[in-house]
Short mmCIF file of C-alpha atoms and ligand atoms in Angstrom, two decimals:
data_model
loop_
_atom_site.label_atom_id
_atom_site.label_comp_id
_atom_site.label_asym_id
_atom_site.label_seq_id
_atom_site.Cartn_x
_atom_site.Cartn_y
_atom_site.Cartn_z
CA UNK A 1036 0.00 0.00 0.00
CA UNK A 1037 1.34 2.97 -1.09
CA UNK A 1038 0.31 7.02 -1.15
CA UNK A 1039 0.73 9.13 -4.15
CA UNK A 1040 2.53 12.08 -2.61
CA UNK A 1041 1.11 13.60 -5.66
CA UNK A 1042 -2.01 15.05 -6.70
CA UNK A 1043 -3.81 12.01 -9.33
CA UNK A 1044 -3.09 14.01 -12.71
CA UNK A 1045 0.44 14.06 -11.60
CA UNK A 1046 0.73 10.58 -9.88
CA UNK A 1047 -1.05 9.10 -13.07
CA UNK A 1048 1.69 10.62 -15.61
CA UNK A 1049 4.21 9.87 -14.17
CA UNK A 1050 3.38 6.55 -13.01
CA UNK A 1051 2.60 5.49 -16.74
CA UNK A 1052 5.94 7.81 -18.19
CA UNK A 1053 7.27 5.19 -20.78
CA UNK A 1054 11.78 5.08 -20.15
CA UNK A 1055 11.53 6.63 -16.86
CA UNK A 1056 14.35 6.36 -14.86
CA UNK A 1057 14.34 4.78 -12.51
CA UNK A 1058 11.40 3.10 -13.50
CA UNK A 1059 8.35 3.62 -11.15
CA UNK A 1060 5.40 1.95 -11.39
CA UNK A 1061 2.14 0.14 -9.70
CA UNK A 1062 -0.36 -2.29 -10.41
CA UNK A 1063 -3.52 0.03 -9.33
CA UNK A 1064 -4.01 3.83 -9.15
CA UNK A 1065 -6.92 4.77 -6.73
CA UNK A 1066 -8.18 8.18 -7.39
CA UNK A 1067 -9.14 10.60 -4.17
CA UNK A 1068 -12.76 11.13 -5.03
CA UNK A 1069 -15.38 9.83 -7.78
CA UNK A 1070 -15.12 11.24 -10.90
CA UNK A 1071 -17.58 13.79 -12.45
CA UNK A 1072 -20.13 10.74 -13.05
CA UNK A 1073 -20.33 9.56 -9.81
CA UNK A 1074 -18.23 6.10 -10.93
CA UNK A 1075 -15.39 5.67 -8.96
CA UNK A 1076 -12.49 4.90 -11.31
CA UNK A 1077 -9.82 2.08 -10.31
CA UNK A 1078 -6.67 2.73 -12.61
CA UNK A 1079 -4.96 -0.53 -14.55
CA UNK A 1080 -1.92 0.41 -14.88
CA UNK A 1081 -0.03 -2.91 -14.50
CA UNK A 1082 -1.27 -6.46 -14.84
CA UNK A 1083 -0.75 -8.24 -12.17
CA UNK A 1084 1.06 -11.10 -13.53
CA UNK A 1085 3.63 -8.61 -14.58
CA UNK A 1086 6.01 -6.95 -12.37
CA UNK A 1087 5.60 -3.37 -11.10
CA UNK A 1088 8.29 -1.00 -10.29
CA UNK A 1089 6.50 0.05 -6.88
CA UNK A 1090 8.47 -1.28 -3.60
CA UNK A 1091 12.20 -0.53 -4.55
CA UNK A 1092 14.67 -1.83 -1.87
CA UNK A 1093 12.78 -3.82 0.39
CA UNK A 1094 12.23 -6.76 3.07
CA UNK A 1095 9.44 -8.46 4.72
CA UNK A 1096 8.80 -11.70 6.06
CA UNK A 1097 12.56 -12.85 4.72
CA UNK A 1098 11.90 -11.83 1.36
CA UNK A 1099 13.64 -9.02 -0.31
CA UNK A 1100 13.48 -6.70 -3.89
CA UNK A 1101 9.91 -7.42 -3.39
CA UNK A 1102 8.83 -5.86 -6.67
CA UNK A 1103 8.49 -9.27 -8.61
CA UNK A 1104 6.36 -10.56 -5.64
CA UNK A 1105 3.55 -8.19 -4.61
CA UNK A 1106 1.23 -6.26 -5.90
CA UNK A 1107 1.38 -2.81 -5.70
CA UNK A 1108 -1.08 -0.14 -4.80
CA UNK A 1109 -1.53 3.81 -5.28
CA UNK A 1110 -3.72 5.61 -3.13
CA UNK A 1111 -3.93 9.19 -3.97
CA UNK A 1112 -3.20 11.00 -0.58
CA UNK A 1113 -0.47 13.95 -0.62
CA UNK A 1114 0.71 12.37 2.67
CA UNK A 1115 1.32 15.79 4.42
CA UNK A 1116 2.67 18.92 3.34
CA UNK A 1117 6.34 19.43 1.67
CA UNK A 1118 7.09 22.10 4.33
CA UNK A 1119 6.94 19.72 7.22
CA UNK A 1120 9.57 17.26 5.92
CA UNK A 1121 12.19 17.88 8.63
CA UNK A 1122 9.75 17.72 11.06
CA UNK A 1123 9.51 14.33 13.01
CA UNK A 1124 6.55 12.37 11.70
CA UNK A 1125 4.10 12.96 14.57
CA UNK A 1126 4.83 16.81 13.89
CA UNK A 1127 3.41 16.95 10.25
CA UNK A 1128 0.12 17.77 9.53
CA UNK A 1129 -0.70 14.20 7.67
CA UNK A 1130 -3.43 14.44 5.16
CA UNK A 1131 -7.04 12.17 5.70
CA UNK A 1132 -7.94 9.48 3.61
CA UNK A 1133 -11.67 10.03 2.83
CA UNK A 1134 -14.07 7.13 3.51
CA UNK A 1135 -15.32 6.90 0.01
CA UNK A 1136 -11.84 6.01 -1.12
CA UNK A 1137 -11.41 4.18 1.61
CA UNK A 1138 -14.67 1.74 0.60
CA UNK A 1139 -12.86 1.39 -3.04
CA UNK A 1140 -9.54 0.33 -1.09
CA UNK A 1141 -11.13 -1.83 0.71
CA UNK A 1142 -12.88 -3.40 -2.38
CA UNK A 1143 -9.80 -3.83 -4.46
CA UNK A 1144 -7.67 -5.26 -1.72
CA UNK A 1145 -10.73 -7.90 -0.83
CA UNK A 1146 -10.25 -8.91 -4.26
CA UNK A 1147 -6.83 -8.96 -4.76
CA UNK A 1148 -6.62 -11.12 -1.40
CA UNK A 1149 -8.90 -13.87 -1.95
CA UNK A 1150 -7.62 -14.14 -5.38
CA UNK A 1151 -4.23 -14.64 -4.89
CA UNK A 1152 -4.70 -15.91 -1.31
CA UNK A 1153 -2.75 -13.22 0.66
CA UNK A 1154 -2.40 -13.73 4.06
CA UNK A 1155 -3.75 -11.03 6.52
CA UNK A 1156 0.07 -9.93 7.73
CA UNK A 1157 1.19 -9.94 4.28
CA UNK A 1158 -0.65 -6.75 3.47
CA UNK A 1159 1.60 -4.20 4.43
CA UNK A 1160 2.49 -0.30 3.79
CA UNK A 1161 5.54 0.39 2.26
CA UNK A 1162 6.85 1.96 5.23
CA UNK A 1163 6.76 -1.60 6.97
CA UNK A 1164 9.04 -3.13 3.66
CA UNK A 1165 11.27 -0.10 3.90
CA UNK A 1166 11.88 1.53 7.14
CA UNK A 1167 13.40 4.69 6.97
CA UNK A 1168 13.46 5.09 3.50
CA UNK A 1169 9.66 5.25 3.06
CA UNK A 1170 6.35 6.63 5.19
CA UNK A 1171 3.89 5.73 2.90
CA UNK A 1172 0.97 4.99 3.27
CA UNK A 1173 1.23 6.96 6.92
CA UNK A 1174 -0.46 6.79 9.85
CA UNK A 1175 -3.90 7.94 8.30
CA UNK A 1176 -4.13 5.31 6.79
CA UNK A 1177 -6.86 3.24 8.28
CA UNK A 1178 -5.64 0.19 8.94
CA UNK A 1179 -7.90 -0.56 11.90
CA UNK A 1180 -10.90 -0.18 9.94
CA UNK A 1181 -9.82 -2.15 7.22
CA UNK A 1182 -9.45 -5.23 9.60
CA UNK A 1183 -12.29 -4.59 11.57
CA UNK A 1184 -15.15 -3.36 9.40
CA UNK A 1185 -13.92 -5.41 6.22
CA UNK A 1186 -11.58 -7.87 7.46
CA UNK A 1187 -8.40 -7.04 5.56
CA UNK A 1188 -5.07 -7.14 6.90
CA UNK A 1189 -3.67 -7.73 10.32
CA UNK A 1190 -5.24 -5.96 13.60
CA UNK A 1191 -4.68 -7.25 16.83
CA UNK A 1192 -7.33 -8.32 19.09
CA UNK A 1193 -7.78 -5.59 21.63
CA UNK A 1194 -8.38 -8.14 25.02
CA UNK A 1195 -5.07 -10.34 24.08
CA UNK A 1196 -3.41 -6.82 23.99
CA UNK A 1197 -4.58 -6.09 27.39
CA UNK A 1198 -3.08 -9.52 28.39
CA UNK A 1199 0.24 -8.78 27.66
CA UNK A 1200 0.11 -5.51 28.67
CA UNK A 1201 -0.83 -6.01 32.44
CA UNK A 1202 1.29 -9.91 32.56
CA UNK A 1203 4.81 -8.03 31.81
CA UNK A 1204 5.28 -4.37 31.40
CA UNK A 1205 8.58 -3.51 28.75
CA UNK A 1206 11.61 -3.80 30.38
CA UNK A 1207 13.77 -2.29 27.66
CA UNK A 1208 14.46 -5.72 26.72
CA UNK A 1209 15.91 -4.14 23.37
CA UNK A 1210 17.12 -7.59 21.84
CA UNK A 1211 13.70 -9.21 22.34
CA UNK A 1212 11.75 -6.74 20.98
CA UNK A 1213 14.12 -6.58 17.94
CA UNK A 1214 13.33 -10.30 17.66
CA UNK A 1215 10.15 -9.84 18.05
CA UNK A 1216 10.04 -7.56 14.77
CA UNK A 1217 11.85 -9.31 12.58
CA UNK A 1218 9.95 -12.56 13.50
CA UNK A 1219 6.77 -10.77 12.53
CA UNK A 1220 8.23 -9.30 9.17
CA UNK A 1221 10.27 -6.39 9.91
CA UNK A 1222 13.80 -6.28 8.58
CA UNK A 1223 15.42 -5.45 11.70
CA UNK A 1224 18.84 -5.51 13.03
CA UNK A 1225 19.60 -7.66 16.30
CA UNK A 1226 21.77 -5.03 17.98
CA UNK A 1227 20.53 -5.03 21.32
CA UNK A 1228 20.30 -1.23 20.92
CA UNK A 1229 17.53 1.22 19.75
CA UNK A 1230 19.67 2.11 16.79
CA UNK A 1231 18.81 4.72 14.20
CA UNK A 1232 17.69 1.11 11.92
CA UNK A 1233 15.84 0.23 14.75
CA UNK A 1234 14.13 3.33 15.43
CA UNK A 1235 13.04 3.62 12.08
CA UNK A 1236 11.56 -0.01 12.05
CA UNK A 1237 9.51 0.84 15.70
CA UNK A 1238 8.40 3.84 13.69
CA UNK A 1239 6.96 2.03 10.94
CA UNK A 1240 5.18 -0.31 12.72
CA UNK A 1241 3.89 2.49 15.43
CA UNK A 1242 2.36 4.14 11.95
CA UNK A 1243 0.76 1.09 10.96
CA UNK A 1244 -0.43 -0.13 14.37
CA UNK A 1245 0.03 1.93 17.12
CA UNK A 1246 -1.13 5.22 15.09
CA UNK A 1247 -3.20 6.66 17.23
CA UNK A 1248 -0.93 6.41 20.40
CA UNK A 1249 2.32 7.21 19.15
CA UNK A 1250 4.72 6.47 16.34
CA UNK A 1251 7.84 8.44 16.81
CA UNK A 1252 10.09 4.96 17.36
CA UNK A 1253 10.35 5.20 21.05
CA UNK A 1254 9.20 1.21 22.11
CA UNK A 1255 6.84 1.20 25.36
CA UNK A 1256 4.42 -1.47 26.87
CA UNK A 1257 1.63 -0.79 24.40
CA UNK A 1258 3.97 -1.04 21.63
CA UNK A 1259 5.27 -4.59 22.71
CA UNK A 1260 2.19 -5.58 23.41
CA UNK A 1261 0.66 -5.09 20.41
CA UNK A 1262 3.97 -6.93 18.72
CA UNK A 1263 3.06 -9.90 21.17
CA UNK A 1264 -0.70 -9.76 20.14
CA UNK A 1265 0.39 -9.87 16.54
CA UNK A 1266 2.74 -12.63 16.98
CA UNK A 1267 0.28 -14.73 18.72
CA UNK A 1268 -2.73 -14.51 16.23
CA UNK A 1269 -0.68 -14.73 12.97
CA UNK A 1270 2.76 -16.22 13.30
CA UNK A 1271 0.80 -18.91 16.12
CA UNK A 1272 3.44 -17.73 18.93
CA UNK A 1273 2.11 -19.79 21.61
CA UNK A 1274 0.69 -17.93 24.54
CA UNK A 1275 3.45 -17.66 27.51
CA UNK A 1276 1.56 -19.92 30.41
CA UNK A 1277 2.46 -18.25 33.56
CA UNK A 1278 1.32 -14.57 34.00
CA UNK A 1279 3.30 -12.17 35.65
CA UNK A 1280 6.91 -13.84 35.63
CA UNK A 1281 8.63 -11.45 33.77
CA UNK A 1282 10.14 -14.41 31.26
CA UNK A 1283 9.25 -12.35 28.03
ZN1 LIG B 2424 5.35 4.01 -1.79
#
């Protein structure tokens, strides 16, 4: 999942520029709003069975250059103004995704998944398969209601995050919660140290699942929670037995 940065005139030339270098491309263009007959337009630009210049250098799940291997979408969303690029990410102003382009998101992904049988936690932004590099599709994006109201991607159940909340609060076990990220998909270094890879990494998955709390890479309880949540309903990361030991 992707945002345009670009206004959809823009985003759609150059997207389709024949000889561009370096080549950028996606499989689907969503437009911001429905066009002047009502019809909301999903762009073609790439067949799927062909690959799409769209993720760049990237990771997830163990799998790199993931260009040949996913399919790539562009959601027309400036992100958030030019002027606030130095600004740490939960200082810009980040620009709404409206519901009626959510509803065609939501439609195209549901399709996409069941055809090609995409896991839940396979459905990512591209700031998850390139920390650091990437923000897109930011933390507007409404992941939550995506799993919740149409059952697309990964969401963790709110009571299991409560569980690991209250069993062990974060200890600043650094080099388990680096684990802990690259087990679930992240490509994450196993420093032992909130490095500036690591931060990035924490920030990327704060944007995609800890949005509306924080996302400026610092880990606490929530955070790891949420991680151990995750872990437990899609990677099948058994449930620890005894609450309250500490043994995370
Ligand atoms: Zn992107």
């Amino acid at each position: 999942m992707h945002y345009t940065a670009l206004p959809f005139e823009r985003a759609k030339e150059i997207l389709t520029a024949p000889n561009r270098k370096p080549a950028v491309s996606a499989h689907y263009l969503v437009p911001e709003a429905a066009g002047d007959n009502d019809r909301f337009t999903i762009y073609e630009l790439v067949p799927e069975s062909r690959l799409a210049h769209h993720a760049g250098r990237s990771w997830w799940l163990g799998e790199r250059l993931l260009n040949g291997t996913s399919i790539g979408i562009e959601i027309v969303n400036l992100g958030f103004p030019a002027t606030d690029n130095r600004l740490p990410l939960e200082n810009r102003q980040w620009y709404e995704y409206p519901a009626a382009q959510v509803a065609v998101v939501a439609e195209l992904i549901a399709d996409i998944a069941a055809r090609h049988q995409i896991a839940p936690n396979r459905i990512v932004g591209h700031a998850d398969i390139a920390p650091g590099r990437k923000t897109d599709p930011g933390p507007k994006f409404p992941w939550e209601a995506l799993a919740t109201q149409h059952n697309l991607g990964a969401w963790p159940d709110a009571d299991t995050v409560k569980w690991y909340e209250n069993r062990a609060p974060y200890a600043d076990d650094v080099g388990a919660l680096q684990a802990k990220l690259l087990a679930y998909g992240y490509d994450t270094p196993q420093t032992g140290q909130i490095d500036q890879a690591t931060k990035n990494v924490i920030e990327s998955f704060q944007m995609h699942f800890c949005a509306g709390h924080r996302y400026d890479g610092v880990p606490d309880a929530q955070t790891v929670a949420i991680l151990d949540a995750l872990l437990e309903k899609y990677l099948g990361w058994p449930r620890p037995s005894a609450p309250g030991t500490g043994a995370a």
